[in-house]
Short mmCIF file of C-alpha atoms in Angstrom, two decimals:
data_model
loop_
_atom_site.label_atom_id
_atom_site.label_comp_id
_atom_site.label_asym_id
_atom_site.label_seq_id
_atom_site.Cartn_x
_atom_site.Cartn_y
_atom_site.Cartn_z
CA UNK A 100 67.92 84.13 107.32
CA UNK A 101 65.98 81.02 108.21
CA UNK A 102 69.03 78.75 108.22
CA UNK A 103 72.81 79.04 108.27
CA UNK A 104 72.86 77.31 104.88
CA UNK A 105 70.56 79.95 103.41
CA UNK A 106 72.82 82.71 104.80
CA UNK A 107 75.90 80.99 103.37
CA UNK A 108 74.31 80.62 99.91
CA UNK A 109 73.15 84.25 99.88
CA UNK A 110 76.60 85.50 100.90
CA UNK A 111 78.25 83.28 98.28
CA UNK A 112 75.90 84.57 95.59
CA UNK A 113 76.59 88.17 96.66
CA UNK A 114 80.32 87.58 96.47
CA UNK A 115 80.07 86.11 92.95
CA UNK A 116 77.91 89.06 91.92
CA UNK A 117 80.55 91.43 93.27
CA UNK A 118 83.26 89.57 91.34
CA UNK A 119 81.18 89.81 88.15
CA UNK A 120 80.94 93.60 88.50
CA UNK A 121 84.69 93.80 89.08
CA UNK A 122 85.33 91.75 85.94
CA UNK A 123 83.05 94.03 83.93
CA UNK A 124 84.70 97.19 85.26
CA UNK A 125 88.29 96.10 84.78
CA UNK A 126 87.41 94.18 81.61
CA UNK A 127 86.13 97.41 80.07
CA UNK A 128 89.27 99.26 81.11
CA UNK A 129 91.53 96.55 79.71
CA UNK A 130 89.51 96.56 76.47
CA UNK A 131 90.07 100.33 76.18
CA UNK A 132 93.77 99.83 76.91
CA UNK A 133 94.08 97.11 74.25
CA UNK A 134 92.18 99.17 71.67
CA UNK A 135 94.15 102.38 72.20
CA UNK A 136 97.40 100.45 72.47
CA UNK A 137 96.72 99.18 68.95
CA UNK A 138 95.67 102.59 67.56
CA UNK A 139 98.47 104.58 69.26
CA UNK A 140 101.15 101.91 69.56
CA UNK A 141 104.10 104.32 69.67
CA UNK A 142 102.47 106.46 72.37
CA UNK A 143 101.83 103.41 74.52
CA UNK A 144 105.32 102.04 73.95
CA UNK A 145 106.90 105.31 75.07
CA UNK A 146 104.42 105.77 77.94
CA UNK A 147 105.14 102.27 79.24
CA UNK A 148 108.87 102.85 79.01
CA UNK A 149 108.52 105.85 81.34
CA UNK A 150 107.34 103.63 84.19
CA UNK A 151 109.79 102.03 86.61
CA UNK A 152 109.78 98.28 85.95
CA UNK A 153 111.32 97.60 89.37
CA UNK A 154 108.38 99.24 91.13
CA UNK A 155 106.04 97.31 88.81
CA UNK A 156 107.74 94.05 89.77
CA UNK A 157 107.50 94.97 93.46
CA UNK A 158 103.79 95.73 93.17
CA UNK A 159 103.17 92.48 91.31
CA UNK A 160 105.02 90.57 94.03
CA UNK A 161 103.00 92.31 96.74
CA UNK A 162 99.71 91.53 94.98
CA UNK A 163 100.56 87.87 94.43
CA UNK A 164 101.79 87.51 98.00
CA UNK A 165 98.65 89.17 99.38
CA UNK A 166 96.47 86.75 97.41
CA UNK A 167 98.33 83.86 99.03
CA UNK A 168 98.23 85.34 102.54
CA UNK A 169 94.50 86.03 102.18
CA UNK A 170 93.90 82.42 101.08
CA UNK A 171 95.89 81.25 104.10
CA UNK A 172 93.75 83.48 106.32
CA UNK A 173 90.56 81.96 104.90
CA UNK A 174 91.96 78.49 105.44
CA UNK A 175 92.87 79.36 109.02
CA UNK A 176 89.29 80.52 109.63
CA UNK A 177 87.96 77.29 108.11
CA UNK A 178 90.14 75.33 110.55
CA UNK A 179 89.18 77.55 113.53
CA UNK A 180 92.78 78.72 113.96
CA UNK A 181 92.40 82.19 115.46
CA UNK A 182 96.07 83.23 115.83
CA UNK A 183 97.11 82.10 112.32
CA UNK A 184 94.00 83.84 110.93
CA UNK A 185 95.05 87.14 112.48
CA UNK A 186 98.68 86.60 111.39
CA UNK A 187 97.83 85.91 107.73
CA UNK A 188 95.31 88.74 107.50
CA UNK A 189 97.80 91.15 109.07
CA UNK A 190 100.37 90.13 106.45
CA UNK A 191 97.72 90.77 103.80
CA UNK A 192 97.21 94.26 105.23
CA UNK A 193 100.96 94.90 105.15
CA UNK A 194 101.14 93.85 101.49
CA UNK A 195 98.24 96.20 100.70
CA UNK A 196 99.96 99.03 102.57
CA UNK A 197 103.12 98.33 100.57
CA UNK A 198 101.09 98.54 97.35
CA UNK A 199 99.70 101.92 98.40
CA UNK A 200 103.16 103.25 99.29
CA UNK A 201 104.56 102.22 95.91
CA UNK A 202 101.58 103.81 94.12
CA UNK A 203 102.18 106.99 96.11
CA UNK A 204 105.82 107.00 95.00
CA UNK A 205 104.84 106.43 91.37
CA UNK A 206 102.09 109.05 91.39
CA UNK A 207 104.16 111.69 93.17
CA UNK A 208 107.04 111.16 90.74
CA UNK A 209 104.73 111.65 87.74
CA UNK A 210 103.12 114.70 89.40
CA UNK A 211 106.55 116.19 90.14
CA UNK A 212 107.46 115.86 86.45
CA UNK A 213 104.24 117.46 85.17
CA UNK A 214 102.33 114.31 84.26
CA UNK A 215 98.67 114.78 85.22
CA UNK A 216 95.62 112.83 84.16
CA UNK A 217 92.49 114.36 82.64
CA UNK A 218 93.65 117.93 82.67
CA UNK A 219 95.05 120.66 80.47
CA UNK A 220 97.91 120.84 82.97
CA UNK A 221 99.56 117.88 81.25
CA UNK A 222 102.91 119.56 80.68
CA UNK A 223 105.80 117.16 81.14
CA UNK A 224 109.03 118.76 82.30
CA UNK A 225 112.40 118.21 80.63
CA UNK A 226 112.61 114.77 82.26
CA UNK A 227 109.79 113.45 80.05
CA UNK A 228 109.24 116.13 77.39
CA UNK A 229 111.79 114.73 74.94
CA UNK A 230 110.35 111.22 75.15
CA UNK A 231 106.77 112.41 74.61
CA UNK A 232 107.48 115.03 71.92
CA UNK A 233 105.77 114.35 68.61
CA UNK A 234 103.55 111.54 69.91
CA UNK A 235 99.85 111.50 69.12
CA UNK A 236 97.86 112.08 72.33
CA UNK A 237 100.69 111.43 74.83
CA UNK A 238 98.30 112.05 77.74
CA UNK A 239 96.06 109.15 76.59
CA UNK A 240 98.44 106.54 77.97
CA UNK A 241 98.70 108.28 81.34
CA UNK A 242 94.94 108.89 81.51
CA UNK A 243 94.39 105.14 81.25
CA UNK A 244 97.30 104.42 83.57
CA UNK A 245 95.98 106.72 86.32
CA UNK A 246 92.39 105.53 85.84
CA UNK A 247 93.22 101.83 86.00
CA UNK A 248 95.74 102.03 88.82
CA UNK A 249 93.66 104.63 90.69
CA UNK A 250 90.54 102.47 90.65
CA UNK A 251 92.66 99.52 91.70
CA UNK A 252 94.14 101.62 94.49
CA UNK A 253 90.62 102.48 95.72
CA UNK A 254 89.79 98.78 95.56
CA UNK A 255 92.88 97.99 97.66
CA UNK A 256 92.01 100.75 100.15
CA UNK A 257 88.47 99.37 100.53
CA UNK A 258 89.95 95.90 100.96
CA UNK A 259 92.28 97.20 103.66
CA UNK A 260 89.31 98.57 105.59
CA UNK A 261 87.41 95.28 105.24
CA UNK A 262 90.45 93.18 106.17
CA UNK A 263 91.14 95.46 109.15
CA UNK A 264 87.62 94.65 110.36
CA UNK A 265 88.31 90.93 109.77
CA UNK A 266 91.52 91.13 111.82
CA UNK A 267 89.64 92.83 114.66
CA UNK A 268 86.75 90.37 114.61
CA UNK A 269 89.04 87.40 113.98
CA UNK A 270 91.10 88.37 117.00
CA UNK A 271 87.91 88.13 119.03
CA UNK A 272 87.42 84.56 117.79
CA UNK A 273 84.38 85.47 115.67
CA UNK A 274 85.37 83.26 112.71
CA UNK A 275 85.62 79.50 112.87
CA UNK A 276 84.88 76.34 110.90
CA UNK A 277 81.14 76.88 111.40
CA UNK A 278 81.18 80.52 110.20
CA UNK A 279 83.95 81.92 108.05
CA UNK A 280 82.15 83.48 105.07
CA UNK A 281 83.21 87.09 105.74
#
């Protein structure tokens, strides 16, 4: 780049482009969810009732908290505060790790009870079989559930890798008020 301003503008444009692709990806998935929820309302009502709302509330809390801790990390970088930057980004990593642990618990529970996505092995055990009996396409709900949460989990995992790099470089004092774009 010829100037720091040109680098900043290019990075900002790249970030907005990335966000646009994320909106298109998840927007398409939410559109599919809304459409099929309307067409197979009973299936989606039963499928949703088979999820643990407490784990859902925990995940939501972790995601909201991680958004705040990340914003605090960015602010710390803007103010050239190295130790707070590392602190806030480390908390963000811990929230992401908590998200992944909860997803593991949810996925392993579904797997244990015979709930698989995109397979002919979808054969719920007695724990779920009664709830799903007689529903049109009971696997449709879980296919969307695993797709949406799985892609989000990959997104979180990628974010953890990137934030881990930021913690490492931030600990070295790489980010400051003059350069905080990463």
